Amino acid sequence: MHHTRATAGGFLIAQFLRQLIRQFMRLLSDRRRQARGQGNRNCD
């Protein structure tokens, strides 16, 4: 692996995208849970 500024930037962007996707999935699952009509929320 070459440690260049470009790779570091790409790694940061990938990490950020992963975080965004995780939040988005959590939001989707929450909405699905609400649609089903279950009032109780589980915290990870």
PDB file of C-alpha atoms in Angstrom:
ATOM      1  CA  MET A   1       0.000   0.000   0.000  1.00  0.00           C
ATOM      2  CA  HIS A   2       1.295   3.441  -0.907  1.00  0.00           C
ATOM      3  CA  HIS A   3       0.616   6.015   1.777  1.00  0.00           C
ATOM      4  CA  THR A   4      -0.305   9.046  -0.269  1.00  0.00           C
ATOM      5  CA  ARG A   5      -2.664  11.901   0.399  1.00  0.00           C
ATOM      6  CA  ALA A   6      -5.097  10.447  -2.147  1.00  0.00           C
ATOM      7  CA  THR A   7      -5.301   7.091  -0.374  1.00  0.00           C
ATOM      8  CA  ALA A   8      -5.779   8.755   3.002  1.00  0.00           C
ATOM      9  CA  GLY A   9      -8.572  10.886   1.566  1.00  0.00           C
ATOM     10  CA  GLY A  10     -10.219   7.851  -0.017  1.00  0.00           C
ATOM     11  CA  PHE A  11      -9.989   5.947   3.257  1.00  0.00           C
ATOM     12  CA  LEU A  12     -11.603   8.821   5.161  1.00  0.00           C
ATOM     13  CA  ILE A  13     -14.362   9.088   2.563  1.00  0.00           C
ATOM     14  CA  ALA A  14     -14.971   5.332   2.741  1.00  0.00           C
ATOM     15  CA  GLN A  15     -15.200   5.478   6.533  1.00  0.00           C
ATOM     16  CA  PHE A  16     -17.609   8.416   6.323  1.00  0.00           C
ATOM     17  CA  LEU A  17     -19.786   6.639   3.758  1.00  0.00           C
ATOM     18  CA  ARG A  18     -19.847   3.515   5.925  1.00  0.00           C
ATOM     19  CA  GLN A  19     -21.053   5.591   8.858  1.00  0.00           C
ATOM     20  CA  LEU A  20     -23.744   7.230   6.732  1.00  0.00           C
ATOM     21  CA  ILE A  21     -24.937   3.857   5.440  1.00  0.00           C
ATOM     22  CA  ARG A  22     -25.099   2.498   8.996  1.00  0.00           C
ATOM     23  CA  GLN A  23     -27.228   5.454  10.111  1.00  0.00           C
ATOM     24  CA  PHE A  24     -29.448   5.099   7.044  1.00  0.00           C
ATOM     25  CA  MET A  25     -29.998   1.384   7.686  1.00  0.00           C
ATOM     26  CA  ARG A  26     -30.871   2.107  11.312  1.00  0.00           C
ATOM     27  CA  LEU A  27     -33.365   4.743  10.181  1.00  0.00           C
ATOM     28  CA  LEU A  28     -34.929   2.297   7.717  1.00  0.00           C
ATOM     29  CA  SER A  29     -35.241  -0.442  10.339  1.00  0.00           C
ATOM     30  CA  ASP A  30     -36.780   2.039  12.783  1.00  0.00           C
ATOM     31  CA  ARG A  31     -39.340   3.114  10.207  1.00  0.00           C
ATOM     32  CA  ARG A  32     -40.126  -0.508   9.362  1.00  0.00           C
ATOM     33  CA  ARG A  33     -40.614  -1.236  13.065  1.00  0.00           C
ATOM     34  CA  GLN A  34     -42.972   1.727  13.427  1.00  0.00           C
ATOM     35  CA  ALA A  35     -44.900   0.661  10.329  1.00  0.00           C
ATOM     36  CA  ARG A  36     -45.409  -2.756  11.880  1.00  0.00           C
ATOM     37  CA  GLY A  37     -46.915  -1.060  14.913  1.00  0.00           C
ATOM     38  CA  GLN A  38     -44.432  -2.123  17.580  1.00  0.00           C
ATOM     39  CA  GLY A  39     -43.998   0.726  20.046  1.00  0.00           C
ATOM     40  CA  ASN A  40     -40.944  -0.598  21.870  1.00  0.00           C
ATOM     41  CA  ARG A  41     -37.509   0.488  20.639  1.00  0.00           C
ATOM     42  CA  ASN A  42     -34.355  -1.556  21.164  1.00  0.00           C
ATOM     43  CA  CYS A  43     -31.047   0.235  21.614  1.00  0.00           C
ATOM     44  CA  ASP A  44     -27.960  -1.397  20.140  1.00  0.00           C
TER      45      ASP A  44
END
